Amino acid sequence: MSLVKIIPKHLWVAASSWGARGISACVQIVSVHYLVSLLGEDKYSAFILLGGLITWCNLSDFGIGNSILNYIAERRAQDKNYEYFILVGSVIVFILFFIVAVFLCFLSMTVAEQYLKIYSDAIINNKIILFYISTLIFCGTALAGIIYKIWYAEQIGWLSNLFPAVCALIGLLNIIVVRKIDGNFSDLLIVFVLFYLPALIIPIYLLLKRYRFEIRKTKLNRRLFAGASLKIIERARPFFIFAVMGAIVLQTDLIVLSQKGDASEIILYGVLLKIFNVIYFIYSAVLQAWWPVCTELRIKKQWVELKKSIRLSVGLGALAITTLIFLVYCLQDVVFKLLGLGGIEKGSFILYCLFCLYFIIRAWCDTYAVLLQTMNSMKPLFIIVPIQALINFILQWYFISILSLTGILIGSIISFLCTVAIYLPYKFNQQIKKQTH
């Protein structure tokens, strides 16, 4: 029997997910050198701010993708036909895309100048167009990404992991080719489009191809379409709310920096975050693999073993994070030179310590978030995350004025320590008591 058949499908999907996410993260780091050499430091800092919009734009699918994934998975488990949900979901996505495109016109005219206010017209003279094209690409990518959700539900999720990694590599290749052809090319809009457009074009093509395949077999019925649409939209709501909360907690930093930081601070923070996110990706991958282990221990009510596993996981995670971030600090001159950022002022030891503390606290909180999800206890997250999001934004906005870049991290750290770092373990222990008696 071949190795492919011996190893369960979900493990292949998990492995491909880790590999693909690792490739995408590495592409983000490798691309820094080429982008800085093309754009220069000021325009590259604007590139970082625009790239930071991707998480907000991912909200444009309003949870539809996860809703369809659930319905398809359920119907497959029941040996029922699910093709109609693919058709309906595709139509909803196409409609949403046009609505979002119109909305982004008004948003760009309102927000673009303020978001990119630190850049003079000599650096960026088309802020509204740049903001609109950037957000349109990201929103389109999020909506077309429904095809990846469909593949996950059909248990061919390795394709859902493969294509985004391929798109990232194509984007990097585009930048390398442009630099080879004309090393003085510095149009921010064109460079941005070349880097991110593959991630939009490829899933759109794949979704249209799947839609054409399904429409040949199944005809849309107005009554059935309305019923299926309502089901999909109704189930999408909690996914959307949870995504909004996550975005507010983790993505306010660049908004604050866009208003109160300068180009060098944005580059330093953005590049360090890219590097440290690759490090944290390792812990996220461990958490993903640890999920079924937690579920099994919970079902067997082996609470002592589960708590030992928690201590081991967080302890090893903290050790790995500390070691790797300290290593980056020691080698930062070499790292920044390789990335073409020799002229950027390096981060202080305190800044690296704060990044280290921030990611250790993230590891602690994410661990307990996973534990609560394995217990199907989502309510604590819905209660505490909005509170943390509000505290996080207020503190970041306040501290950056006093402490510059370190203020962003101090604000985030305090918001975590005051809320989820305490509340999630408390609710986890409550759940253990309930399930013990």
Short mmCIF file of C-alpha atoms in Angstrom, two decimals:
data_model
loop_
_atom_site.label_atom_id
_atom_site.label_comp_id
_atom_site.label_asym_id
_atom_site.label_seq_id
_atom_site.Cartn_x
_atom_site.Cartn_y
_atom_site.Cartn_z
CA MET A 1 0.00 0.00 0.00
CA SER A 2 1.37 3.43 -0.98
CA LEU A 3 2.21 6.12 1.55
CA VAL A 4 -0.42 8.41 -0.02
CA LYS A 5 -3.19 5.92 0.82
CA ILE A 6 -1.88 5.14 4.31
CA ILE A 7 -1.80 8.76 5.53
CA PRO A 8 -5.32 10.20 6.16
CA LYS A 9 -6.55 12.97 3.84
CA HIS A 10 -6.87 15.54 6.62
CA LEU A 11 -3.17 15.12 7.46
CA TRP A 12 -2.21 15.74 3.85
CA VAL A 13 -4.38 18.86 3.91
CA ALA A 14 -2.77 20.03 7.17
CA ALA A 15 0.74 19.39 5.83
CA SER A 16 -0.01 21.21 2.57
CA SER A 17 -1.47 24.09 4.60
CA TRP A 18 1.70 24.45 6.64
CA GLY A 19 3.87 24.22 3.54
CA ALA A 20 1.80 26.70 1.52
CA ARG A 21 1.52 29.21 4.35
CA GLY A 22 5.25 28.90 4.91
CA ILE A 23 5.94 29.58 1.21
CA SER A 24 3.59 32.58 1.18
CA ALA A 25 5.19 34.01 4.32
CA CYS A 26 8.70 33.53 2.91
CA VAL A 27 7.64 35.21 -0.35
CA GLN A 28 6.54 38.24 1.69
CA ILE A 29 10.01 38.46 3.26
CA VAL A 30 12.01 37.76 0.08
CA SER A 31 9.96 40.33 -1.83
CA VAL A 32 11.08 43.12 0.52
CA HIS A 33 14.51 43.36 -1.13
CA TYR A 34 13.07 43.63 -4.65
CA LEU A 35 10.26 46.00 -3.71
CA VAL A 36 12.54 48.38 -1.80
CA SER A 37 15.05 48.46 -4.66
CA LEU A 38 12.23 49.33 -7.11
CA LEU A 39 10.09 51.68 -5.05
CA GLY A 40 12.46 53.24 -2.55
CA GLU A 41 11.73 53.48 1.16
CA ASP A 42 8.89 56.03 1.08
CA LYS A 43 6.84 54.22 -1.55
CA TYR A 44 7.57 50.86 0.05
CA SER A 45 6.15 52.10 3.35
CA ALA A 46 2.97 53.03 1.42
CA PHE A 47 3.04 49.52 -0.10
CA ILE A 48 3.04 48.10 3.45
CA LEU A 49 0.05 50.25 4.47
CA LEU A 50 -1.90 49.20 1.38
CA GLY A 51 -0.98 45.55 1.94
CA GLY A 52 -2.29 45.89 5.49
CA LEU A 53 -5.78 46.41 4.06
CA ILE A 54 -5.99 42.78 2.98
CA THR A 55 -7.44 41.55 6.30
CA TRP A 56 -10.16 44.21 6.23
CA CYS A 57 -10.96 43.35 2.60
CA ASN A 58 -11.25 39.66 3.52
CA LEU A 59 -14.43 40.67 5.37
CA SER A 60 -16.09 41.39 2.01
CA ASP A 61 -17.29 37.80 1.65
CA PHE A 62 -19.42 38.36 4.80
CA GLY A 63 -18.77 34.79 5.97
CA ILE A 64 -20.38 33.30 2.84
CA GLY A 65 -17.38 31.09 2.11
CA ASN A 66 -17.38 29.36 5.50
CA SER A 67 -21.15 29.01 5.40
CA ILE A 68 -21.00 27.20 2.04
CA LEU A 69 -18.13 25.05 3.30
CA ASN A 70 -20.29 23.88 6.22
CA TYR A 71 -23.33 23.13 4.07
CA ILE A 72 -21.31 21.17 1.51
CA ALA A 73 -19.51 19.18 4.24
CA GLU A 74 -22.82 18.36 5.96
CA ARG A 75 -24.53 17.25 2.75
CA ARG A 76 -21.54 15.15 1.73
CA ALA A 77 -21.64 13.42 5.12
CA GLN A 78 -25.35 12.68 4.53
CA ASP A 79 -24.71 11.52 0.93
CA LYS A 80 -26.91 14.34 -0.37
CA ASN A 81 -26.46 16.45 -3.48
CA TYR A 82 -24.66 19.73 -2.76
CA GLU A 83 -24.00 21.14 -6.24
CA TYR A 84 -26.88 23.60 -5.90
CA PHE A 85 -25.11 25.31 -3.00
CA ILE A 86 -22.06 25.81 -5.23
CA LEU A 87 -24.22 27.48 -7.88
CA VAL A 88 -26.06 29.69 -5.41
CA GLY A 89 -22.85 30.61 -3.59
CA SER A 90 -21.17 31.55 -6.87
CA VAL A 91 -24.07 33.80 -7.88
CA ILE A 92 -24.06 35.49 -4.45
CA VAL A 93 -20.31 36.10 -4.79
CA PHE A 94 -20.68 37.65 -8.26
CA ILE A 95 -23.45 39.95 -7.00
CA LEU A 96 -21.42 40.90 -3.93
CA PHE A 97 -18.42 41.75 -6.08
CA PHE A 98 -20.33 44.40 -8.03
CA ILE A 99 -21.88 45.82 -4.85
CA VAL A 100 -18.47 45.96 -3.16
CA ALA A 101 -16.89 47.56 -6.25
CA VAL A 102 -19.42 50.42 -6.10
CA PHE A 103 -19.04 50.78 -2.33
CA LEU A 104 -15.26 50.97 -2.66
CA CYS A 105 -15.61 53.94 -5.04
CA PHE A 106 -17.26 55.99 -2.31
CA LEU A 107 -14.97 54.61 0.41
CA SER A 108 -11.84 55.48 -1.57
CA MET A 109 -12.99 59.05 -2.16
CA THR A 110 -13.67 59.39 1.57
CA VAL A 111 -10.78 57.50 3.18
CA ALA A 112 -7.82 57.32 0.76
CA GLU A 113 -6.42 60.80 1.33
CA GLN A 114 -6.61 60.40 5.12
CA TYR A 115 -5.15 56.87 5.17
CA LEU A 116 -2.17 57.92 3.03
CA LYS A 117 -1.89 61.43 4.45
CA ILE A 118 1.80 61.21 5.40
CA TYR A 119 2.77 61.01 1.71
CA SER A 120 3.08 64.14 -0.39
CA ASP A 121 1.70 64.33 -3.93
CA ALA A 122 5.28 64.13 -5.18
CA ILE A 123 5.51 60.60 -3.75
CA ILE A 124 1.93 59.44 -4.44
CA ASN A 125 -0.13 61.61 -6.76
CA ASN A 126 -3.05 59.22 -7.29
CA LYS A 127 -4.06 58.18 -3.77
CA ILE A 128 -7.75 57.58 -4.51
CA ILE A 129 -7.08 55.38 -7.55
CA LEU A 130 -4.31 53.53 -5.71
CA PHE A 131 -6.53 52.89 -2.68
CA TYR A 132 -9.45 51.81 -4.89
CA ILE A 133 -7.45 49.38 -7.04
CA SER A 134 -5.74 47.90 -3.97
CA THR A 135 -8.96 47.27 -2.07
CA LEU A 136 -10.75 46.03 -5.20
CA ILE A 137 -8.04 43.42 -5.80
CA PHE A 138 -8.14 42.27 -2.17
CA CYS A 139 -11.96 42.16 -2.00
CA GLY A 140 -12.14 40.30 -5.30
CA THR A 141 -9.55 37.82 -4.04
CA ALA A 142 -11.56 37.23 -0.86
CA LEU A 143 -14.80 36.69 -2.78
CA ALA A 144 -13.28 34.44 -5.46
CA GLY A 145 -11.66 32.48 -2.63
CA ILE A 146 -14.99 30.68 -2.21
CA ILE A 147 -13.53 28.09 -4.60
CA TYR A 148 -10.93 27.25 -1.95
CA LYS A 149 -13.70 26.73 0.64
CA ILE A 150 -15.51 24.41 -1.78
CA TRP A 151 -12.37 22.32 -2.19
CA TYR A 152 -11.87 22.14 1.58
CA ALA A 153 -15.42 20.82 1.93
CA GLU A 154 -14.77 18.26 -0.81
CA GLN A 155 -11.66 17.09 1.08
CA ILE A 156 -9.26 18.22 -1.61
CA GLY A 157 -8.04 21.09 0.53
CA TRP A 158 -4.46 20.59 -0.62
CA LEU A 159 -5.52 22.41 -3.79
CA SER A 160 -6.83 25.27 -1.63
CA ASN A 161 -3.37 25.53 -0.10
CA LEU A 162 -1.42 25.01 -3.32
CA PHE A 163 -2.96 27.76 -5.46
CA PRO A 164 -2.45 30.71 -3.03
CA ALA A 165 1.21 29.69 -2.70
CA VAL A 166 1.53 29.54 -6.50
CA CYS A 167 -0.13 32.97 -6.78
CA ALA A 168 2.35 34.41 -4.27
CA LEU A 169 5.29 32.96 -6.21
CA ILE A 170 3.95 34.37 -9.50
CA GLY A 171 3.59 37.79 -7.87
CA LEU A 172 7.21 37.64 -6.67
CA LEU A 173 8.36 36.49 -10.11
CA ASN A 174 6.57 39.46 -11.70
CA ILE A 175 8.51 41.86 -9.47
CA ILE A 176 11.83 40.13 -10.19
CA VAL A 177 11.19 40.32 -13.96
CA VAL A 178 10.26 44.02 -13.79
CA ARG A 179 13.44 44.73 -11.83
CA LYS A 180 15.51 42.84 -14.42
CA ILE A 181 13.92 44.77 -17.31
CA ASP A 182 14.06 48.21 -15.72
CA GLY A 183 15.78 48.68 -12.37
CA ASN A 184 14.57 52.30 -12.22
CA PHE A 185 10.88 51.46 -12.57
CA SER A 186 9.06 52.88 -9.54
CA ASP A 187 5.33 53.17 -10.32
CA LEU A 188 3.70 52.07 -7.05
CA LEU A 189 0.32 51.24 -8.61
CA ILE A 190 1.75 48.98 -11.32
CA VAL A 191 4.14 47.25 -8.92
CA PHE A 192 1.29 46.66 -6.47
CA VAL A 193 -0.94 45.22 -9.20
CA LEU A 194 1.81 42.95 -10.55
CA PHE A 195 2.48 41.59 -7.07
CA TYR A 196 -1.11 40.98 -5.93
CA LEU A 197 -3.17 40.53 -9.12
CA PRO A 198 -2.31 36.81 -9.65
CA ALA A 199 -4.06 36.07 -6.33
CA LEU A 200 -7.24 37.54 -7.87
CA ILE A 201 -7.13 36.26 -11.46
CA ILE A 202 -6.44 32.59 -10.72
CA PRO A 203 -9.30 31.94 -8.21
CA ILE A 204 -11.74 33.93 -10.39
CA TYR A 205 -10.88 31.70 -13.33
CA LEU A 206 -11.21 28.55 -11.19
CA LEU A 207 -14.58 29.67 -9.76
CA LEU A 208 -15.99 30.54 -13.19
CA LYS A 209 -14.81 27.20 -14.53
CA ARG A 210 -16.52 25.36 -11.66
CA TYR A 211 -19.70 27.44 -12.10
CA ARG A 212 -19.87 26.60 -15.82
CA PHE A 213 -19.40 22.92 -15.00
CA GLU A 214 -22.22 22.90 -12.41
CA ILE A 215 -24.67 25.02 -14.42
CA ARG A 216 -24.60 22.43 -17.20
CA LYS A 217 -25.89 19.81 -14.77
CA THR A 218 -28.25 21.87 -12.61
CA LYS A 219 -30.62 24.67 -13.58
CA LEU A 220 -31.28 27.57 -11.23
CA ASN A 221 -34.81 27.68 -9.89
CA ARG A 222 -36.01 31.02 -8.48
CA ARG A 223 -37.76 29.52 -5.43
CA LEU A 224 -34.94 27.11 -4.59
CA PHE A 225 -32.37 29.85 -5.19
CA ALA A 226 -34.10 32.16 -2.69
CA GLY A 227 -34.32 29.41 -0.07
CA ALA A 228 -30.69 28.34 -0.45
CA SER A 229 -29.51 31.97 -0.41
CA LEU A 230 -31.30 32.65 2.87
CA LYS A 231 -29.78 29.52 4.43
CA ILE A 232 -26.27 30.49 3.34
CA ILE A 233 -26.60 34.11 4.48
CA GLU A 234 -28.13 33.16 7.84
CA ARG A 235 -25.31 30.77 8.67
CA ALA A 236 -22.69 33.23 7.41
CA ARG A 237 -23.53 35.80 10.09
CA PRO A 238 -21.54 34.37 13.06
CA PHE A 239 -18.54 33.70 10.81
CA PHE A 240 -18.61 37.31 9.66
CA ILE A 241 -18.93 38.70 13.19
CA PHE A 242 -16.01 36.59 14.39
CA ALA A 243 -13.87 37.70 11.41
CA VAL A 244 -14.66 41.36 12.12
CA MET A 245 -13.59 40.97 15.74
CA GLY A 246 -10.34 39.29 14.73
CA ALA A 247 -9.56 42.03 12.22
CA ILE A 248 -10.19 44.79 14.76
CA VAL A 249 -7.89 43.16 17.33
CA LEU A 250 -4.98 42.36 15.02
CA GLN A 251 -5.16 45.00 12.28
CA THR A 252 -5.58 48.36 13.98
CA ASP A 253 -1.81 48.80 14.31
CA LEU A 254 -1.24 49.87 10.70
CA ILE A 255 -4.23 52.22 10.82
CA VAL A 256 -2.72 53.91 13.87
CA LEU A 257 0.72 54.02 12.22
CA SER A 258 -0.76 55.51 9.04
CA GLN A 259 -2.04 58.45 11.09
CA LYS A 260 0.70 58.90 13.68
CA GLY A 261 3.84 57.21 12.32
CA ASP A 262 6.36 58.08 9.63
CA ALA A 263 7.70 56.09 6.67
CA SER A 264 10.73 54.65 8.51
CA GLU A 265 8.59 53.49 11.47
CA ILE A 266 6.08 51.85 9.12
CA ILE A 267 8.86 49.99 7.29
CA LEU A 268 10.60 48.86 10.50
CA TYR A 269 7.35 47.68 12.08
CA GLY A 270 6.04 46.11 8.87
CA VAL A 271 9.23 44.19 8.09
CA LEU A 272 9.73 42.95 11.67
CA LEU A 273 6.10 41.86 11.75
CA LYS A 274 6.59 39.87 8.52
CA ILE A 275 9.64 38.13 9.98
CA PHE A 276 8.07 37.42 13.37
CA ASN A 277 4.84 36.21 11.77
CA VAL A 278 6.88 33.52 10.02
CA ILE A 279 8.21 32.52 13.45
CA TYR A 280 4.72 32.57 14.97
CA PHE A 281 3.44 30.55 12.02
CA ILE A 282 5.36 27.59 13.46
CA TYR A 283 3.37 27.81 16.70
CA SER A 284 0.11 28.25 14.76
CA ALA A 285 0.90 25.09 12.82
CA VAL A 286 1.50 23.22 16.08
CA LEU A 287 -1.85 24.48 17.43
CA GLN A 288 -3.60 23.29 14.29
CA ALA A 289 -2.12 19.81 14.71
CA TRP A 290 -2.81 19.86 18.47
CA TRP A 291 -6.55 20.54 18.00
CA PRO A 292 -7.64 16.88 17.52
CA VAL A 293 -5.46 15.81 20.47
CA CYS A 294 -7.26 18.31 22.73
CA THR A 295 -10.63 17.12 21.47
CA GLU A 296 -9.76 13.50 22.25
CA LEU A 297 -8.51 14.33 25.77
CA ARG A 298 -11.65 16.40 26.42
CA ILE A 299 -13.97 13.61 25.31
CA LYS A 300 -12.11 11.15 27.56
CA LYS A 301 -12.19 13.77 30.38
CA GLN A 302 -8.45 13.39 30.89
CA TRP A 303 -8.10 16.87 32.36
CA VAL A 304 -4.72 16.34 34.05
CA GLU A 305 -3.15 15.21 30.78
CA LEU A 306 -4.80 18.10 28.94
CA LYS A 307 -3.40 20.67 31.38
CA LYS A 308 0.06 19.09 31.09
CA SER A 309 -0.26 19.34 27.34
CA ILE A 310 -1.20 23.03 27.65
CA ARG A 311 1.83 23.80 29.82
CA LEU A 312 4.13 21.92 27.46
CA SER A 313 2.70 23.59 24.36
CA VAL A 314 2.84 27.15 25.70
CA GLY A 315 6.22 26.59 27.39
CA LEU A 316 7.91 25.22 24.27
CA GLY A 317 6.21 27.90 22.17
CA ALA A 318 7.48 30.67 24.44
CA LEU A 319 11.00 29.20 24.38
CA ALA A 320 11.00 28.93 20.58
CA ILE A 321 9.61 32.46 20.12
CA THR A 322 12.15 33.96 22.54
CA THR A 323 15.10 32.12 20.97
CA LEU A 324 14.23 32.97 17.38
CA ILE A 325 13.40 36.63 18.06
CA PHE A 326 16.66 37.02 20.02
CA LEU A 327 18.48 35.44 17.06
CA VAL A 328 16.90 37.96 14.68
CA TYR A 329 17.96 40.78 17.03
CA CYS A 330 21.57 39.58 17.04
CA LEU A 331 21.60 39.28 13.25
CA GLN A 332 19.45 42.31 12.44
CA ASP A 333 22.28 44.17 10.68
CA VAL A 334 22.77 41.24 8.31
CA VAL A 335 19.01 40.67 7.89
CA PHE A 336 18.26 44.31 7.08
CA LYS A 337 21.19 44.50 4.68
CA LEU A 338 19.97 41.41 2.81
CA LEU A 339 16.50 42.96 2.60
CA GLY A 340 17.92 46.16 1.13
CA LEU A 341 17.07 48.18 4.24
CA GLY A 342 20.56 49.16 5.32
CA GLY A 343 19.50 52.81 5.61
CA ILE A 344 16.63 52.10 8.01
CA GLU A 345 17.27 52.68 11.72
CA LYS A 346 17.36 49.30 13.45
CA GLY A 347 15.01 48.32 16.23
CA SER A 348 16.10 48.73 19.85
CA PHE A 349 16.53 45.83 22.27
CA ILE A 350 13.38 47.02 24.08
CA LEU A 351 11.38 46.87 20.83
CA TYR A 352 12.46 43.26 20.26
CA CYS A 353 11.64 42.37 23.88
CA LEU A 354 8.16 43.84 23.44
CA PHE A 355 7.65 41.88 20.21
CA CYS A 356 8.75 38.75 22.09
CA LEU A 357 6.33 39.40 24.97
CA TYR A 358 3.53 40.22 22.53
CA PHE A 359 3.87 36.94 20.63
CA ILE A 360 4.20 34.87 23.83
CA ILE A 361 0.95 36.41 25.12
CA ARG A 362 -0.61 35.74 21.70
CA ALA A 363 0.47 32.10 21.99
CA TRP A 364 -1.11 31.85 25.46
CA CYS A 365 -4.39 33.42 24.32
CA ASP A 366 -4.59 31.50 21.03
CA THR A 367 -4.02 28.24 22.91
CA TYR A 368 -7.01 28.84 25.17
CA ALA A 369 -9.09 30.07 22.23
CA VAL A 370 -8.43 26.73 20.51
CA LEU A 371 -9.31 24.83 23.70
CA LEU A 372 -12.65 26.63 24.01
CA GLN A 373 -13.40 25.95 20.35
CA THR A 374 -12.71 22.23 20.85
CA MET A 375 -15.34 22.41 23.61
CA ASN A 376 -17.75 24.18 21.22
CA SER A 377 -17.75 27.12 23.62
CA MET A 378 -17.64 30.21 21.38
CA LYS A 379 -19.65 32.59 23.56
CA PRO A 380 -16.68 33.71 25.72
CA LEU A 381 -14.85 34.78 22.56
CA PHE A 382 -17.83 36.77 21.30
CA ILE A 383 -18.04 38.53 24.68
CA ILE A 384 -14.41 39.40 25.36
CA VAL A 385 -12.89 40.03 21.91
CA PRO A 386 -14.91 43.22 21.15
CA ILE A 387 -13.91 44.61 24.55
CA GLN A 388 -10.26 43.84 23.86
CA ALA A 389 -10.52 45.37 20.38
CA LEU A 390 -11.77 48.68 21.78
CA ILE A 391 -9.12 48.80 24.53
CA ASN A 392 -6.43 47.84 22.02
CA PHE A 393 -7.25 50.67 19.61
CA ILE A 394 -7.53 53.32 22.34
CA LEU A 395 -4.24 52.31 23.99
CA GLN A 396 -2.34 52.08 20.70
CA TRP A 397 -3.59 55.52 19.67
CA TYR A 398 -2.57 56.97 23.06
CA PHE A 399 0.82 55.31 23.55
CA ILE A 400 2.19 55.88 20.04
CA SER A 401 2.04 59.64 20.70
CA ILE A 402 4.19 59.20 23.81
CA LEU A 403 6.41 56.20 23.08
CA SER A 404 6.52 56.11 19.27
CA LEU A 405 6.71 52.59 17.77
CA THR A 406 7.01 50.78 21.11
CA GLY A 407 3.67 52.35 22.09
CA ILE A 408 1.88 50.19 19.50
CA LEU A 409 3.16 47.02 21.14
CA ILE A 410 2.63 48.25 24.70
CA GLY A 411 -0.99 49.08 23.85
CA SER A 412 -1.54 45.61 22.37
CA ILE A 413 0.14 43.84 25.29
CA ILE A 414 -1.92 45.68 27.91
CA SER A 415 -5.15 45.01 25.99
CA PHE A 416 -4.39 41.26 25.91
CA LEU A 417 -3.36 41.11 29.58
CA CYS A 418 -6.46 42.99 30.76
CA THR A 419 -8.92 40.86 28.81
CA VAL A 420 -8.42 37.59 26.92
CA ALA A 421 -5.24 36.50 28.73
CA ILE A 422 -7.25 36.27 31.98
CA TYR A 423 -10.79 35.64 30.78
CA LEU A 424 -10.19 32.74 28.38
CA PRO A 425 -8.32 30.51 30.90
CA TYR A 426 -11.02 31.33 33.47
CA LYS A 427 -13.80 30.22 31.08
CA PHE A 428 -11.80 27.13 30.13
CA ASN A 429 -11.53 26.06 33.77
CA GLN A 430 -15.25 26.75 34.18
CA GLN A 431 -15.97 24.43 31.26
CA ILE A 432 -13.84 21.70 32.83
CA LYS A 433 -15.83 21.95 36.08
CA LYS A 434 -19.13 21.76 34.17
CA GLN A 435 -18.04 18.73 32.16
CA THR A 436 -16.57 16.99 35.21
CA HIS A 437 -19.81 17.04 37.23
#
